[in-house]
Short mmCIF file of C-alpha atoms in Angstrom, two decimals:
data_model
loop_
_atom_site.label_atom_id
_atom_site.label_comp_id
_atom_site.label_asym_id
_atom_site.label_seq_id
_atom_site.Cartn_x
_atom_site.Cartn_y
_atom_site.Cartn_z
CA UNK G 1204 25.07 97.49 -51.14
CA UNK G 1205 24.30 100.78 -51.79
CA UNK G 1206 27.63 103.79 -52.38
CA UNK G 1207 27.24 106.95 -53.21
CA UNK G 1208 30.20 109.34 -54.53
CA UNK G 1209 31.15 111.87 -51.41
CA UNK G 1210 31.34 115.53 -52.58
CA UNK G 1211 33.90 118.02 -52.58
CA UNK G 1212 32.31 119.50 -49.05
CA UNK G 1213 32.02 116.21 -47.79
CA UNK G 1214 35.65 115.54 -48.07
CA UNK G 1215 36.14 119.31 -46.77
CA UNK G 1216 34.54 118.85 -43.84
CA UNK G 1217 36.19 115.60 -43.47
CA UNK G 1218 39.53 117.05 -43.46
CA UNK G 1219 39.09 119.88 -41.14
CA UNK G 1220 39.41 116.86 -38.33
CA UNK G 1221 43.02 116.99 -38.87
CA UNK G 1222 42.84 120.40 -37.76
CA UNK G 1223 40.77 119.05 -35.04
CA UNK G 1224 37.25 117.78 -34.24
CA UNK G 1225 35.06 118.41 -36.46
CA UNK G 1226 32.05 117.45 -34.72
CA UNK G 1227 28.83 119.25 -34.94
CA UNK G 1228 26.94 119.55 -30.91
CA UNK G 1229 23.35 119.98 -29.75
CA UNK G 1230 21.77 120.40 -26.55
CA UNK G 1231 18.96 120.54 -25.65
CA UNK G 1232 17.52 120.94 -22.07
CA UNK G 1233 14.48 119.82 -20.42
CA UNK G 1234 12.94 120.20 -16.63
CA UNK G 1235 11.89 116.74 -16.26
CA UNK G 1236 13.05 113.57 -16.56
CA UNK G 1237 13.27 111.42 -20.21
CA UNK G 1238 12.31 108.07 -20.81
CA UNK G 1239 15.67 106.36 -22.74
CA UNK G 1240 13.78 103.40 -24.37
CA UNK G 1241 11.41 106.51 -26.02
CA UNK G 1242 14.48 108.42 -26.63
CA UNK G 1243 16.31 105.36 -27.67
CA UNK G 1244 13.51 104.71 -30.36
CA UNK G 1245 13.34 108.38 -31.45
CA UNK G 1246 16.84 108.02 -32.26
CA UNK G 1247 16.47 104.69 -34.08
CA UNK G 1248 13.80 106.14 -36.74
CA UNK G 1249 16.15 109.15 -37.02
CA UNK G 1250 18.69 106.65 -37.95
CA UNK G 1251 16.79 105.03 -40.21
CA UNK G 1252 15.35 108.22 -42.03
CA UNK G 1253 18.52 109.25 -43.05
CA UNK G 1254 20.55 106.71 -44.91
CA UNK G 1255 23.69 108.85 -44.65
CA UNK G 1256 23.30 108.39 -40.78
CA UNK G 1257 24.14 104.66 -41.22
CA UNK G 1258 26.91 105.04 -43.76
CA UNK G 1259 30.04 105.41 -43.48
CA UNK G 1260 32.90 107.37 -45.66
CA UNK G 1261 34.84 105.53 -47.46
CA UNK G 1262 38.67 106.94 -48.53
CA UNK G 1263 41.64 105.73 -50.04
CA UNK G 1264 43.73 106.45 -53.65
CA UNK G 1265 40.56 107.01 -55.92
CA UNK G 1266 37.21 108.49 -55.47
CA UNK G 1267 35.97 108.75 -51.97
CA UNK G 1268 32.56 107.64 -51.04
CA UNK G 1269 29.55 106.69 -48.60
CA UNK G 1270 28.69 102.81 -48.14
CA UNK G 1271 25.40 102.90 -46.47
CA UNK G 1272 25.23 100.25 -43.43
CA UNK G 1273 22.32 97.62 -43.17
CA UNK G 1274 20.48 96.65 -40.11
CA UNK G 1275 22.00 99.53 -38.34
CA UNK G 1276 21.25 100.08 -34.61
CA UNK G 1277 21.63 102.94 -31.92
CA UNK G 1278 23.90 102.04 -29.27
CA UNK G 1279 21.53 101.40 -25.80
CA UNK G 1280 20.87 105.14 -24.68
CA UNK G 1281 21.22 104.87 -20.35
CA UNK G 1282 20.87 107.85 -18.66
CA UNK G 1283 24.53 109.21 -17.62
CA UNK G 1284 24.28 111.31 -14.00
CA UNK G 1285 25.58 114.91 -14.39
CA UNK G 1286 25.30 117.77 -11.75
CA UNK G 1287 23.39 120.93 -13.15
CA UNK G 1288 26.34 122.02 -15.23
CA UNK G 1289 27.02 119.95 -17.97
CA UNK G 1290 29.02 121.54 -20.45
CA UNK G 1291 32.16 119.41 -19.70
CA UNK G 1292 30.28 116.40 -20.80
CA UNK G 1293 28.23 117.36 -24.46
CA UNK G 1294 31.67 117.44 -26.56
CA UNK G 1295 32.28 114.15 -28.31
CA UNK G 1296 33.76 113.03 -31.80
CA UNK G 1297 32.07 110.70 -33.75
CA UNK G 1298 34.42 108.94 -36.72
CA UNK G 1299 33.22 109.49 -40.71
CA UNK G 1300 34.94 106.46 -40.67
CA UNK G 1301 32.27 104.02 -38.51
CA UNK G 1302 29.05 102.86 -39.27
CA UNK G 1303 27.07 105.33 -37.16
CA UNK G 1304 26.91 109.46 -38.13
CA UNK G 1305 25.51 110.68 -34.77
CA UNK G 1306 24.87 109.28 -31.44
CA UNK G 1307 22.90 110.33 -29.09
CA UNK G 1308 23.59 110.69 -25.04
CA UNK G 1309 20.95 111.67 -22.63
CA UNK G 1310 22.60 113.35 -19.09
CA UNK G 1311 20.58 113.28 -15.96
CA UNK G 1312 20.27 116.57 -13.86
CA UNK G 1313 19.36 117.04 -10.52
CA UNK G 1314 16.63 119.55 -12.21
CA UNK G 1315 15.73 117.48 -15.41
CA UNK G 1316 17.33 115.84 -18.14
CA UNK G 1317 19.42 116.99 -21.28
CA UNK G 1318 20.27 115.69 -24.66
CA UNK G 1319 23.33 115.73 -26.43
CA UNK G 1320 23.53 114.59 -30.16
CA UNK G 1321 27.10 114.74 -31.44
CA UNK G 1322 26.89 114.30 -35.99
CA UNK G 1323 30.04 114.16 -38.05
CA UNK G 1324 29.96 117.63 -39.88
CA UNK G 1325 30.84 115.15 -42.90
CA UNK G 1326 27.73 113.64 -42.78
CA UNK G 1327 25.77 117.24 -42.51
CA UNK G 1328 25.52 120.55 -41.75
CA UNK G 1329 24.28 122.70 -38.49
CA UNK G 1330 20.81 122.88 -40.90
CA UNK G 1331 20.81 119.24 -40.91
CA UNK G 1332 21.91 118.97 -37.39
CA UNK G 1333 18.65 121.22 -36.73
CA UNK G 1334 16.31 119.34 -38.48
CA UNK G 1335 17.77 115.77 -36.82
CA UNK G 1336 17.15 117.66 -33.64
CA UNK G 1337 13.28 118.11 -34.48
CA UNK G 1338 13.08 115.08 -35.65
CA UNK G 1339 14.33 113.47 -32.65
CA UNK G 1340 11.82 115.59 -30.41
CA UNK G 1341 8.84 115.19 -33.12
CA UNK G 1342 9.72 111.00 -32.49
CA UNK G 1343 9.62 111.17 -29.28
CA UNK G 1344 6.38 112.80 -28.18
CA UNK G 1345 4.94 110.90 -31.40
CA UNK G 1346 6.85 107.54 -32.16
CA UNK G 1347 6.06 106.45 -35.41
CA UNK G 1348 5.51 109.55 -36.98
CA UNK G 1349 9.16 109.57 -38.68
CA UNK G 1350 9.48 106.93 -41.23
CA UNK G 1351 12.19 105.16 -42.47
CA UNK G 1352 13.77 106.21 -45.98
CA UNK G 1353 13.00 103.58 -48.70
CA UNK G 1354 16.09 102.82 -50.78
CA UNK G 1355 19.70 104.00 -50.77
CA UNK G 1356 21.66 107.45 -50.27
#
């Protein structure tokens, strides 16, 4: 099993959710329609890239820290119907606490499709959520091009 010690920030960043969510957003919009199984396997090398993606945080009376999940898996991605506008439906909290750091939705338009990746801001940054977002795109127009990290966190 492989741990890692969480940082100061990460247990900043953790906290903020009692102030609320603390859940980082992207979205990203497209004029055509997005195959899920490609966007399901974009999402699964993402996954697997990034170790801290498939840990979870770990807290209690000593030092906090990240146990790193094995044989983790994206939840099916199925296309959720949404009218043009659909800000109402990007917001979503994803719990430190679980196996998973992000998930990833993908919303069907009337005029195309968007994605919505939702990442614990304990997990990373809006940097990191940036790069996961190329990555995700990069995967998808050329799966197997993101490899999986080799190790632990």
């Amino acid at each position: 099993m492989y741990t890692r010690e969480a940082s100061a920030l990460d247990l900043f960043t953790d906290s903020v959710r009692c102030m609320g969510d603390a859940t980082l957003c992207a979205v990203m919009e497209f004029d055509r329609r997005l195959d899920p199984r490609l966007l399901e396997g974009a999402a699964q090398a993402c996954l697997l890239a990034h170790p801290i993606l498939h840990s979870r945080l770990v807290r209690g009376n000593g030092l906090a820290f990240w146990v790193m999940v094995e044989d983790a898996r994206v939840s099916r991605i199925e296309p959720e119907p949404c009218g043009d506008d659909c800000r109402s439906r990007v917001a979503g909290p994803v719990d430190p606490y679980g196996p998973q750091q992000f998930r990833v939705r993908l919303l069907r338009r009337p005029s195309g499709a968007t994605i919505v990746i939702n990442l614990a801001h304990a997990a990373a940054d809006a940097s990191g959520l940036h790069v996961l977002m190329a990555q995700l795109l990069q995967e998808y127009e050329a799966p197997g091009t993101i490899p999986p990290a080799e190790g632990g966190i």
